[in-house]
Every structure is written in C-alpha cells, then in structure tokens.
C-alpha cells in the first residue's frame, strides 16, 4: 500500500492533493492513503477562524471548506491528527474521531484505526506540562488561555495509547523528545541552528511521545511541527526482560514553571525539567521482547540437543518528520507499507477500507469512566488493573460490535454530516466564536460502544462564565 505522508497542512489541501497527483503521473503509481501530521486547519466558515490560535494576519479561510461543503472531493482517503493551529471547536466535536469531510477522517484527540488491516495510531496536539494532568474542561467560547490549552495533550490520552499493542504507524504533531540524537544531528543543526539551545537543555520535543515510542515500538513514526525534514532510526534494546521505555507520568508538572508560548511553531516548548515526564510503561509492554540475550539457558541441562534459536534482530522504529506545505519545501513523502497477509477486503470494496481497531474500542470503553470534562482529572487505575479492564472490554467489543472476526467499517457507524453553516451562511457575527454544534458522528460512536456522550453537554452546561473571552 502506497501511503503519502504530509507534515503541516496549514489549510493547503489543494496544493497537497495536486502534488500527490503529480507524483502519481510522474511515477505511474496510485497513492492509496494520505496521512497529515497536524495543523490541518479544518475551518468550515469565518466563525471557526475565531477558534484558531494564530495571529490575526493568519486567520485565513483556506481551502478546507470546499471539501466540507462538497464543492470539491478529496481524491484519496485522508487521515489527519490535530496540531496547535486548529479550529479546535470542530476537532472537539469529533473528540473520538470522525469524518471532517467526505473521505477526510480525523483520528480524534487520540485514536487508532485500520486501513486495509494496517494499524494506524496517533495523538493530536502538543505537550505542555501545566495542562498535562488536567481534564478536558475547555468549551466555546474560548478565552486566550483556553484557546491554547485545548490542544495541549492530556495524560488521559497518553495512558490510553500506552495500552495499545504495537501499531504499524504512529502519528504525532510534536517530535518525540531527544529523537534528534537518533539521526544526523550535525546536519539538523546546520539547517536549524536555533534548535541548539533547546537540544543542549534536552528540551526539544515531547517527553510523552518519546515514552510512547519506546512503549509501542511502531515500525513507522511520522511527525511535523518544527517545519523541517528529519529522519531517524530508534533501535529498541532490552535488558533483563524490560523495555527501555521509561515508566512515568509520576513526575508532577505543577513543579515546573514555563512560558506558554504556542505561537512559535519553530520552538520545542519544553524545558530540561520537563524531560522527566513520559507515559506509563512499568516494563509491561505489549510487544514481545526482541533480544535473545533475555533467554537464559541452564548449562547443566544434559538432555538439550537442539541448538538455541538464532538471535532476532532488535525492533526498530523509522522516524520521519516533514515540513509545512510551501514551495521548495520537503513537505510530502511516499512510503510503501505492506498489507497484512491476513487482510481480506470486503467483496464490495473498491478502495482502501477504513475500519475501527477492536483493541482501541476496548481501551476507549475501559478508560471512559476516567474521562474528565472538568479541570481536575479523576485518578487512574494502575497498569495491571487497566490492562485487565481492556481484556474484559475486548470480549464485549467482539460480542457486541464486531461481526465474526471482521473489523467494523467506520462507515457502518459514522457518516459525514455538515454541522456548521458554510461560508456566507453563518450570519453577520463573523468575528464571534460559534456555538457548540453537537455532531451525530460522536453520538453514533458513543452509542456503538454504549458509553456516555460527554462531548455534547446538556444545553444548560454548554457555556460557563469562566469561558467568556477576556480579550
């Protein structure tokens, strides 16, 4: 399966699809899937622009609305995550994931799906320690602070992702912290000399993302945010049966004082002290150990006649970050990812099949009681309890959602619906933030899993005095 990877989109869908078309024509192949690593900017109308944390000169409608209204059609199945310059109100509508437009799917604030059997997971937003342990309290209308904190990744979502068994592909907007040491660092510094101070402090990138990289050990990890192309390879060594992934979220981010400066895309946004924060792992990862040195043989056992098995190569994650979509920038790349031999396409399918991932559905059910929509976060279970809950919920998913061994197609549950008016139909208050629009896709997803829909609050709770803009 040929997969196109895009760095930051910044509303330039037309240019990205045109580039894919040019590559297809030049190289005589067909791209099956496009993955976009954040700053997608799913702006439906002028009022959505008021929910995007960018300077006023960058509040431009962009081209997404044409795909939203049906004026244009996405020529390739597109999966996106969120970054730090988004119409955050729309992404909140689809917190659990859903169709932003026909053939353009948002993975959610965190999520995992399958395309032709290839597991693709991802995390939206960027890391800021002061918000990491909060609940999802932000609601429209946003003030200056909540318009930024809403896209700061939460521990809740990192813990959910850490319970996955290894996906093939992982998407993040942030780079994993210290990933630069696994690639050509001198060349990176030659091109981006202002990274030097953050790198010296250990402050380039996201600590939770590096923790997830070691925990999940995906084959591929794609990212954006820092607006440059960079390759790295992370070899996952093991020692005494334990992964080198750190165990974490036990540090207290409240002890760390930093400036919340999200408007500078080129800065990493963490400090040396923050580097100690990483996702849960406790050494109990889902992927089997790959290092034969963990196998201890009894030299006094006389009846062993077969030689020991050949050593397995260590697991390796290929990391690739890409630039934003601008002329003469390295913003797009094509990779070949094999389809699992076990995948059998439905008889009526004519293109890539987007399906839910059963394990992620089980994790969503197991962790839903801990989803807070207030500032304070409900205490989490320990890892053993969490994994046992996921095991139980996986049985529920197999019995109540799946049909036999077949993964459930997303289209069987969620269909795209326009929830906000198109440009020109939103009324005269173009500079005001819109109301919250309940999204039928979120309601359908929650109904499928039998969980409470906490994204669409009752009308009396849809706003709060603390959310009134102060600007």
Short mmCIF file of C-alpha atoms in Angstrom, two decimals:
data_model
loop_
_atom_site.label_atom_id
_atom_site.label_comp_id
_atom_site.label_asym_id
_atom_site.label_seq_id
_atom_site.Cartn_x
_atom_site.Cartn_y
_atom_site.Cartn_z
CA UNK A 1 0.00 0.00 0.00
CA UNK A 2 1.42 3.37 -1.03
CA UNK A 3 0.98 5.97 1.70
CA UNK A 4 1.64 9.69 1.28
CA UNK A 5 2.89 11.47 4.42
CA UNK A 6 2.40 15.21 4.84
CA UNK A 7 3.93 17.43 7.54
CA UNK A 8 1.90 20.52 8.49
CA UNK A 9 -1.06 21.21 6.22
CA UNK A 10 -2.00 24.80 7.20
CA UNK A 11 -5.12 24.64 5.05
CA UNK A 12 -3.26 23.86 1.80
CA UNK A 13 -5.25 20.79 0.79
CA UNK A 14 -5.43 21.78 -2.88
CA UNK A 15 -1.63 22.01 -3.12
CA UNK A 16 -1.12 18.72 -1.29
CA UNK A 17 -3.54 16.80 -3.48
CA UNK A 18 -2.01 18.41 -6.59
CA UNK A 19 1.45 17.26 -5.50
CA UNK A 20 0.18 13.72 -4.99
CA UNK A 21 -1.41 13.79 -8.43
CA UNK A 22 1.85 14.97 -10.00
CA UNK A 23 3.81 12.18 -8.26
CA UNK A 24 1.29 9.60 -9.41
CA UNK A 25 1.51 10.77 -13.01
CA UNK A 26 5.30 11.00 -12.99
CA UNK A 27 5.93 7.64 -11.31
CA UNK A 28 2.98 5.66 -12.74
CA UNK A 29 1.61 4.52 -9.39
CA UNK A 30 -1.53 5.12 -7.31
CA UNK A 31 -1.41 6.53 -3.78
CA UNK A 32 -3.84 4.66 -1.53
CA UNK A 33 -3.78 6.82 1.59
CA UNK A 34 -2.69 10.28 2.78
CA UNK A 35 -1.65 10.90 6.41
CA UNK A 36 -1.38 14.51 7.66
CA UNK A 37 0.55 15.19 10.87
CA UNK A 38 -1.34 18.17 12.26
CA UNK A 39 -2.04 21.88 11.79
CA UNK A 40 -4.71 20.66 9.41
CA UNK A 41 -6.98 23.69 9.96
CA UNK A 42 -10.43 22.26 9.31
CA UNK A 43 -12.02 25.71 9.11
CA UNK A 44 -15.61 25.49 7.91
CA UNK A 45 -16.51 29.20 7.96
CA UNK A 46 -15.36 32.57 9.28
CA UNK A 47 -16.62 31.95 12.82
CA UNK A 48 -14.47 28.80 13.08
CA UNK A 49 -11.49 31.08 12.42
CA UNK A 50 -12.15 32.76 15.76
CA UNK A 51 -11.39 29.43 17.50
CA UNK A 52 -7.94 29.02 15.94
CA UNK A 53 -4.91 30.14 17.97
CA UNK A 54 -2.98 32.14 15.36
CA UNK A 55 -2.12 35.83 14.96
CA UNK A 56 -4.85 37.78 13.16
CA UNK A 57 -2.81 38.04 9.95
CA UNK A 58 -3.00 34.22 9.64
CA UNK A 59 -6.77 33.99 10.14
CA UNK A 60 -7.47 32.97 6.57
CA UNK A 61 -10.33 30.77 5.49
CA UNK A 62 -8.16 28.39 3.47
CA UNK A 63 -9.48 25.71 1.15
CA UNK A 64 -10.87 23.08 3.52
CA UNK A 65 -14.41 24.49 3.45
CA UNK A 66 -14.74 23.46 -0.21
CA UNK A 67 -14.24 19.82 0.78
CA UNK A 68 -16.58 20.29 3.74
CA UNK A 69 -19.41 21.66 1.59
CA UNK A 70 -18.91 19.18 -1.25
CA UNK A 71 -17.69 21.76 -3.75
CA UNK A 72 -14.56 19.59 -4.03
CA UNK A 73 -13.91 15.92 -3.24
CA UNK A 74 -10.79 14.52 -1.61
CA UNK A 75 -9.20 12.30 -4.31
CA UNK A 76 -7.56 9.96 -1.78
CA UNK A 77 -8.58 8.66 1.63
CA UNK A 78 -7.05 11.15 4.09
CA UNK A 79 -6.43 10.64 7.82
CA UNK A 80 -5.38 13.60 9.95
CA UNK A 81 -4.42 14.47 13.51
CA UNK A 82 -4.59 17.87 15.18
CA UNK A 83 -1.70 20.22 15.90
CA UNK A 84 -1.52 23.55 17.69
CA UNK A 85 -3.09 25.73 15.00
CA UNK A 86 -6.55 24.27 14.50
CA UNK A 87 -10.23 25.13 14.50
CA UNK A 88 -10.31 23.48 17.92
CA UNK A 89 -14.09 23.75 18.24
CA UNK A 90 -14.59 21.42 15.27
CA UNK A 91 -11.99 18.91 16.46
CA UNK A 92 -13.69 18.85 19.88
CA UNK A 93 -16.99 17.95 18.16
CA UNK A 94 -15.21 14.81 16.90
CA UNK A 95 -13.12 14.12 20.01
CA UNK A 96 -13.38 10.34 19.48
CA UNK A 97 -12.69 10.66 15.75
CA UNK A 98 -14.90 11.08 12.71
CA UNK A 99 -15.28 12.42 9.19
CA UNK A 100 -14.26 16.09 8.91
CA UNK A 101 -15.44 15.99 5.29
CA UNK A 102 -16.17 13.15 2.86
CA UNK A 103 -13.06 10.95 2.59
CA UNK A 104 -11.17 13.04 5.24
CA UNK A 105 -11.07 11.33 8.64
CA UNK A 106 -9.90 12.86 11.93
CA UNK A 107 -8.23 10.30 14.19
CA UNK A 108 -9.51 12.11 17.30
CA UNK A 109 -7.61 13.65 20.19
CA UNK A 110 -6.09 10.16 20.35
CA UNK A 111 -7.04 7.12 18.34
CA UNK A 112 -6.23 4.01 16.36
CA UNK A 113 -7.85 2.71 13.18
CA UNK A 114 -7.03 0.19 10.49
CA UNK A 115 -6.66 0.81 6.76
CA UNK A 116 -6.54 -2.44 4.79
CA UNK A 117 -5.50 -4.12 8.04
CA UNK A 118 -2.59 -1.71 8.71
CA UNK A 119 -2.91 -0.28 12.23
CA UNK A 120 -2.50 3.50 12.39
CA UNK A 121 -2.49 5.26 15.77
CA UNK A 122 -1.90 8.87 16.68
CA UNK A 123 -2.05 11.71 19.18
CA UNK A 124 -3.27 15.23 18.44
CA UNK A 125 -1.88 18.42 19.91
CA UNK A 126 1.38 19.34 21.63
CA UNK A 127 2.79 18.80 25.12
CA UNK A 128 2.66 21.48 27.82
CA UNK A 129 3.25 20.21 31.37
CA UNK A 130 0.92 22.63 33.15
CA UNK A 131 -2.09 21.14 31.34
CA UNK A 132 -0.94 17.53 31.01
CA UNK A 133 -2.79 16.28 34.09
CA UNK A 134 -5.94 18.35 33.66
CA UNK A 135 -9.26 17.14 32.37
CA UNK A 136 -10.86 18.36 29.15
CA UNK A 137 -12.53 21.44 30.62
CA UNK A 138 -12.39 23.90 27.70
CA UNK A 139 -15.62 24.93 25.95
CA UNK A 140 -16.60 27.59 23.43
CA UNK A 141 -16.42 30.50 23.68
CA UNK A 142 -12.67 30.19 24.38
CA UNK A 143 -10.60 32.89 26.02
CA UNK A 144 -6.92 33.49 25.23
CA UNK A 145 -5.80 30.70 27.58
CA UNK A 146 -8.38 28.01 26.82
CA UNK A 147 -7.96 28.55 23.05
CA UNK A 148 -4.43 27.21 23.58
CA UNK A 149 -4.81 24.73 26.41
CA UNK A 150 -7.48 22.79 24.49
CA UNK A 151 -4.81 21.44 22.11
CA UNK A 152 -2.36 20.52 24.87
CA UNK A 153 -2.23 16.76 25.10
CA UNK A 154 -3.61 15.18 28.27
CA UNK A 155 -2.28 12.33 30.36
CA UNK A 156 -5.67 10.63 29.90
CA UNK A 157 -5.00 10.16 26.18
CA UNK A 158 -1.34 9.16 26.63
CA UNK A 159 -2.33 6.45 29.11
CA UNK A 160 -4.94 5.13 26.68
CA UNK A 161 -2.43 5.00 23.83
CA UNK A 162 0.17 3.28 26.02
CA UNK A 163 -2.20 0.30 26.41
CA UNK A 164 -2.18 -0.47 22.67
CA UNK A 165 -0.24 -3.37 21.30
CA UNK A 166 2.24 -2.20 18.68
CA UNK A 167 0.70 -0.33 15.72
CA UNK A 168 2.44 -0.23 12.35
CA UNK A 169 2.28 3.57 12.11
CA UNK A 170 2.08 6.30 14.73
CA UNK A 171 1.34 9.98 14.02
CA UNK A 172 2.18 12.91 16.26
CA UNK A 173 2.46 16.64 15.74
CA UNK A 174 5.29 17.09 18.25
CA UNK A 175 8.61 15.33 17.72
CA UNK A 176 9.37 12.77 20.44
CA UNK A 177 11.86 14.30 22.87
CA UNK A 178 15.55 13.56 22.05
CA UNK A 179 14.70 11.96 18.69
CA UNK A 180 17.33 14.27 17.16
CA UNK A 181 20.07 12.13 18.73
CA UNK A 182 18.94 9.15 16.63
CA UNK A 183 19.55 10.90 13.29
CA UNK A 184 22.01 13.26 11.64
CA UNK A 185 22.20 15.90 14.37
CA UNK A 186 25.03 17.99 12.81
CA UNK A 187 23.05 18.36 9.58
CA UNK A 188 19.89 19.28 11.54
CA UNK A 189 21.81 22.00 13.40
CA UNK A 190 23.29 23.29 10.17
CA UNK A 191 19.78 23.83 8.80
CA UNK A 192 18.15 24.87 12.09
CA UNK A 193 20.88 26.43 14.27
CA UNK A 194 18.33 27.92 16.67
CA UNK A 195 17.48 24.35 17.82
CA UNK A 196 20.89 24.19 19.52
CA UNK A 197 19.91 25.68 22.89
CA UNK A 198 16.80 23.51 23.27
CA UNK A 199 18.82 20.44 22.36
CA UNK A 200 21.53 21.30 24.89
CA UNK A 201 18.83 21.56 27.60
CA UNK A 202 17.14 18.33 26.47
CA UNK A 203 14.07 20.39 25.70
CA UNK A 204 13.43 19.65 22.03
CA UNK A 205 10.24 17.68 21.57
CA UNK A 206 7.63 15.91 23.69
CA UNK A 207 8.60 13.60 26.59
CA UNK A 208 5.28 11.67 26.50
CA UNK A 209 5.72 10.99 22.78
CA UNK A 210 9.20 9.50 23.29
CA UNK A 211 7.81 7.37 26.10
CA UNK A 212 5.10 6.10 23.73
CA UNK A 213 7.67 5.46 21.01
CA UNK A 214 9.62 3.14 23.33
CA UNK A 215 6.45 1.54 24.70
CA UNK A 216 4.64 0.91 21.41
CA UNK A 217 7.68 0.41 19.16
CA UNK A 218 5.81 1.10 15.90
CA UNK A 219 7.50 0.39 12.59
CA UNK A 220 6.98 3.99 11.46
CA UNK A 221 6.60 7.27 13.36
CA UNK A 222 5.65 10.42 11.45
CA UNK A 223 5.63 13.98 12.84
CA UNK A 224 5.64 17.65 11.84
CA UNK A 225 5.54 20.90 13.89
CA UNK A 226 9.20 22.01 13.62
CA UNK A 227 8.97 22.71 9.88
CA UNK A 228 11.87 20.69 8.58
CA UNK A 229 12.51 17.24 7.17
CA UNK A 230 14.40 14.92 9.52
CA UNK A 231 14.98 11.17 9.53
CA UNK A 232 15.98 9.00 12.48
CA UNK A 233 16.05 5.35 13.49
CA UNK A 234 15.40 4.20 17.05
CA UNK A 235 16.61 0.71 17.96
CA UNK A 236 14.67 -0.72 20.88
CA UNK A 237 17.14 -2.57 23.08
CA UNK A 238 16.01 -4.56 26.09
CA UNK A 239 17.72 -5.54 29.32
CA UNK A 240 16.62 -8.17 31.85
CA UNK A 241 13.33 -8.60 30.05
CA UNK A 242 12.28 -4.95 30.40
CA UNK A 243 11.79 -2.37 27.67
CA UNK A 244 13.99 0.70 27.80
CA UNK A 245 10.85 2.80 27.68
CA UNK A 246 10.66 4.85 30.85
CA UNK A 247 7.89 4.48 33.30
CA UNK A 248 6.31 7.55 34.02
CA UNK A 249 3.75 10.11 34.39
CA UNK A 250 4.82 10.03 38.01
CA UNK A 251 6.52 13.42 37.95
CA UNK A 252 4.49 16.45 38.99
CA UNK A 253 4.25 19.04 36.21
CA UNK A 254 2.91 21.55 38.71
CA UNK A 255 6.51 21.90 39.94
CA UNK A 256 7.59 23.17 36.53
CA UNK A 257 7.18 26.85 35.65
CA UNK A 258 7.31 27.61 31.92
CA UNK A 259 6.10 30.17 29.45
CA UNK A 260 3.15 29.02 27.35
CA UNK A 261 4.32 30.35 24.01
CA UNK A 262 2.50 28.25 21.43
CA UNK A 263 2.55 30.81 18.64
CA UNK A 264 6.14 29.98 17.66
CA UNK A 265 5.97 26.84 15.56
CA UNK A 266 9.73 26.52 15.47
CA UNK A 267 10.20 26.17 19.27
CA UNK A 268 10.03 22.89 21.09
CA UNK A 269 8.13 24.20 24.10
CA UNK A 270 9.62 22.04 26.87
CA UNK A 271 12.39 22.51 29.39
CA UNK A 272 15.06 20.23 30.78
CA UNK A 273 12.98 19.59 33.88
CA UNK A 274 10.01 18.57 31.76
CA UNK A 275 12.09 15.90 30.08
CA UNK A 276 11.35 13.63 33.05
CA UNK A 277 7.68 13.26 32.10
CA UNK A 278 6.80 10.22 29.98
CA UNK A 279 3.87 7.81 29.58
CA UNK A 280 3.12 4.79 31.70
CA UNK A 281 5.02 1.65 30.90
CA UNK A 282 6.23 -0.14 34.05
CA UNK A 283 8.14 -2.52 31.77
CA UNK A 284 4.95 -4.37 30.82
CA UNK A 285 4.73 -3.66 27.12
CA UNK A 286 2.53 -5.50 24.71
CA UNK A 287 5.24 -6.16 22.14
CA UNK A 288 7.27 -9.30 22.81
CA UNK A 289 10.96 -8.84 23.68
CA UNK A 290 13.14 -8.99 20.57
CA UNK A 291 16.56 -9.54 22.24
CA UNK A 292 17.70 -13.15 22.51
CA UNK A 293 20.06 -12.16 25.34
CA UNK A 294 16.99 -12.31 27.56
CA UNK A 295 16.90 -16.10 27.14
CA UNK A 296 18.79 -17.80 29.95
CA UNK A 297 19.70 -21.46 29.33
CA UNK A 298 20.71 -23.89 32.05
CA UNK A 299 24.24 -25.03 31.10
CA UNK A 300 23.88 -28.14 33.30
CA UNK A 301 20.86 -29.44 31.38
CA UNK A 302 22.26 -32.51 29.64
CA UNK A 303 19.27 -33.52 27.55
CA UNK A 304 19.25 -30.37 25.39
CA UNK A 305 20.30 -31.45 21.92
CA UNK A 306 18.85 -28.69 19.72
CA UNK A 307 20.90 -25.51 19.25
CA UNK A 308 19.46 -22.29 20.68
CA UNK A 309 17.31 -20.27 18.28
CA UNK A 310 19.05 -17.70 16.13
CA UNK A 311 19.01 -14.20 17.64
CA UNK A 312 16.16 -11.98 16.47
CA UNK A 313 17.07 -8.51 15.27
CA UNK A 314 16.07 -5.76 17.68
CA UNK A 315 12.88 -3.87 16.95
CA UNK A 316 13.39 -0.60 15.12
CA UNK A 317 11.23 2.47 14.60
CA UNK A 318 11.79 4.57 11.49
CA UNK A 319 11.09 8.24 12.29
CA UNK A 320 10.32 10.84 9.66
CA UNK A 321 9.38 14.48 10.23
CA UNK A 322 8.32 16.67 7.33
CA UNK A 323 7.99 20.39 6.60
CA UNK A 324 4.88 22.50 6.04
CA UNK A 325 3.27 22.76 2.62
CA UNK A 326 5.14 25.55 0.85
CA UNK A 327 7.03 25.77 -2.46
CA UNK A 328 10.54 24.28 -2.40
CA UNK A 329 9.92 22.63 0.98
CA UNK A 330 10.13 18.92 1.75
CA UNK A 331 6.56 18.53 2.93
CA UNK A 332 5.43 15.28 1.30
CA UNK A 333 6.85 11.78 1.02
CA UNK A 334 5.59 8.42 -0.24
CA UNK A 335 6.30 5.21 1.66
CA UNK A 336 5.39 1.61 0.88
CA UNK A 337 3.74 -0.30 3.72
CA UNK A 338 2.78 -3.95 3.15
CA UNK A 339 -0.79 -5.02 3.75
CA UNK A 340 -1.03 -7.86 6.31
CA UNK A 341 -1.46 -11.25 4.69
CA UNK A 342 -4.45 -11.84 6.96
CA UNK A 343 -6.40 -8.91 5.49
CA UNK A 344 -9.24 -9.83 3.16
CA UNK A 345 -11.04 -6.88 1.57
CA UNK A 346 -14.85 -6.97 1.51
CA UNK A 347 -16.27 -8.10 -1.80
CA UNK A 348 -17.95 -4.72 -2.37
CA UNK A 349 -14.88 -2.55 -1.67
CA UNK A 350 -13.26 -0.60 -4.50
CA UNK A 351 -10.66 1.32 -2.47
CA UNK A 352 -8.90 1.29 0.88
CA UNK A 353 -11.04 0.01 3.76
CA UNK A 354 -11.10 2.22 6.87
CA UNK A 355 -12.12 0.21 9.92
CA UNK A 356 -12.18 0.61 13.67
CA UNK A 357 -9.48 -1.11 15.67
CA UNK A 358 -11.08 -3.53 18.13
CA UNK A 359 -8.37 -3.08 20.75
CA UNK A 360 -8.75 0.71 20.66
CA UNK A 361 -12.52 0.38 21.04
CA UNK A 362 -11.91 -1.79 24.11
CA UNK A 363 -9.46 0.75 25.54
CA UNK A 364 -11.98 3.53 24.94
CA UNK A 365 -14.67 1.63 26.85
CA UNK A 366 -12.29 0.64 29.65
CA UNK A 367 -10.98 4.18 30.17
CA UNK A 368 -14.19 6.11 29.59
CA UNK A 369 -15.08 6.25 33.33
CA UNK A 370 -11.85 8.22 33.84
CA UNK A 371 -12.58 10.84 31.16
CA UNK A 372 -12.94 14.16 32.96
CA UNK A 373 -14.67 17.15 31.40
CA UNK A 374 -13.63 19.35 34.34
CA UNK A 375 -10.23 20.80 35.25
CA UNK A 376 -9.49 18.09 37.80
CA UNK A 377 -8.61 14.64 36.48
CA UNK A 378 -10.11 11.52 38.03
CA UNK A 379 -7.38 9.25 39.49
CA UNK A 380 -6.32 6.50 37.09
CA UNK A 381 -6.15 2.76 37.80
CA UNK A 382 -2.74 1.13 37.95
CA UNK A 383 -1.47 -0.53 34.79
CA UNK A 384 -2.40 -4.09 35.78
CA UNK A 385 -5.98 -3.03 36.51
CA UNK A 386 -6.16 -1.08 33.27
CA UNK A 387 -4.93 -3.97 31.15
CA UNK A 388 -7.36 -6.35 32.83
CA UNK A 389 -10.21 -3.93 32.14
CA UNK A 390 -9.15 -3.73 28.47
CA UNK A 391 -9.09 -7.53 28.27
CA UNK A 392 -12.68 -7.69 29.56
CA UNK A 393 -13.87 -4.90 27.27
CA UNK A 394 -12.26 -6.57 24.25
CA UNK A 395 -14.57 -9.53 24.82
CA UNK A 396 -17.50 -7.10 24.94
CA UNK A 397 -16.40 -5.45 21.68
CA UNK A 398 -16.06 -8.82 19.96
CA UNK A 399 -19.54 -9.82 21.10
CA UNK A 400 -21.38 -6.53 20.55
CA UNK A 401 -19.56 -4.60 17.80
CA UNK A 402 -17.69 -6.99 15.52
CA UNK A 403 -19.25 -9.47 13.14
CA UNK A 404 -17.21 -12.62 13.47
CA UNK A 405 -13.51 -11.82 13.06
CA UNK A 406 -14.14 -8.89 10.72
CA UNK A 407 -13.24 -5.40 11.92
CA UNK A 408 -16.16 -2.97 11.73
CA UNK A 409 -16.00 -0.45 8.90
CA UNK A 410 -16.16 3.17 10.07
CA UNK A 411 -18.90 3.87 7.54
CA UNK A 412 -21.11 1.31 9.25
CA UNK A 413 -21.34 3.64 12.24
CA UNK A 414 -20.30 7.16 11.26
CA UNK A 415 -21.34 9.12 8.19
CA UNK A 416 -20.28 12.66 7.45
CA UNK A 417 -22.81 15.37 8.36
CA UNK A 418 -22.45 19.14 7.98
CA UNK A 419 -22.97 20.59 11.43
CA UNK A 420 -21.87 24.21 10.87
CA UNK A 421 -23.07 26.54 8.09
CA UNK A 422 -20.96 27.13 5.00
CA UNK A 423 -19.17 30.45 4.47
CA UNK A 424 -21.67 33.16 3.67
CA UNK A 425 -24.41 31.43 5.68
CA UNK A 426 -23.11 31.95 9.21
CA UNK A 427 -24.80 35.31 9.77
CA UNK A 428 -23.40 38.75 10.41
CA UNK A 429 -21.34 37.97 13.54
CA UNK A 430 -18.29 36.77 11.63
CA UNK A 431 -15.87 37.88 14.35
CA UNK A 432 -17.68 36.00 17.10
CA UNK A 433 -16.97 32.42 18.08
CA UNK A 434 -19.68 29.94 17.08
CA UNK A 435 -21.81 27.89 19.46
CA UNK A 436 -21.04 24.25 20.11
CA UNK A 437 -22.55 22.08 17.40
CA UNK A 438 -23.50 18.55 18.54
CA UNK A 439 -22.15 16.09 15.99
CA UNK A 440 -24.22 13.00 15.11
CA UNK A 441 -21.00 11.08 14.42
CA UNK A 442 -19.93 11.42 18.05
CA UNK A 443 -23.37 10.38 19.23
CA UNK A 444 -23.25 7.34 16.94
CA UNK A 445 -19.76 6.34 18.13
CA UNK A 446 -20.77 6.57 21.79
CA UNK A 447 -23.95 4.62 21.13
CA UNK A 448 -21.98 1.89 19.36
CA UNK A 449 -19.77 1.47 22.44
CA UNK A 450 -22.55 2.01 24.97
CA UNK A 451 -20.74 4.93 26.64
CA UNK A 452 -21.97 8.34 27.77
CA UNK A 453 -21.54 11.13 25.24
CA UNK A 454 -19.53 13.65 27.29
CA UNK A 455 -18.67 15.80 24.27
CA UNK A 456 -22.18 17.19 23.79
CA UNK A 457 -23.20 18.67 27.18
CA UNK A 458 -26.80 19.50 28.06
CA UNK A 459 -27.75 22.98 26.81
CA UNK A 460 -27.60 24.46 30.32
CA UNK A 461 -23.97 23.34 30.65
CA UNK A 462 -22.77 24.30 27.18
CA UNK A 463 -21.16 27.52 28.41
CA UNK A 464 -19.70 28.79 31.66
CA UNK A 465 -18.73 32.27 32.86
CA UNK A 466 -15.08 31.20 33.07
CA UNK A 467 -15.08 30.60 29.32
CA UNK A 468 -16.17 34.11 28.32
CA UNK A 469 -13.39 35.83 26.34
CA UNK A 470 -11.39 38.38 28.30
CA UNK A 471 -9.57 39.91 25.32
#
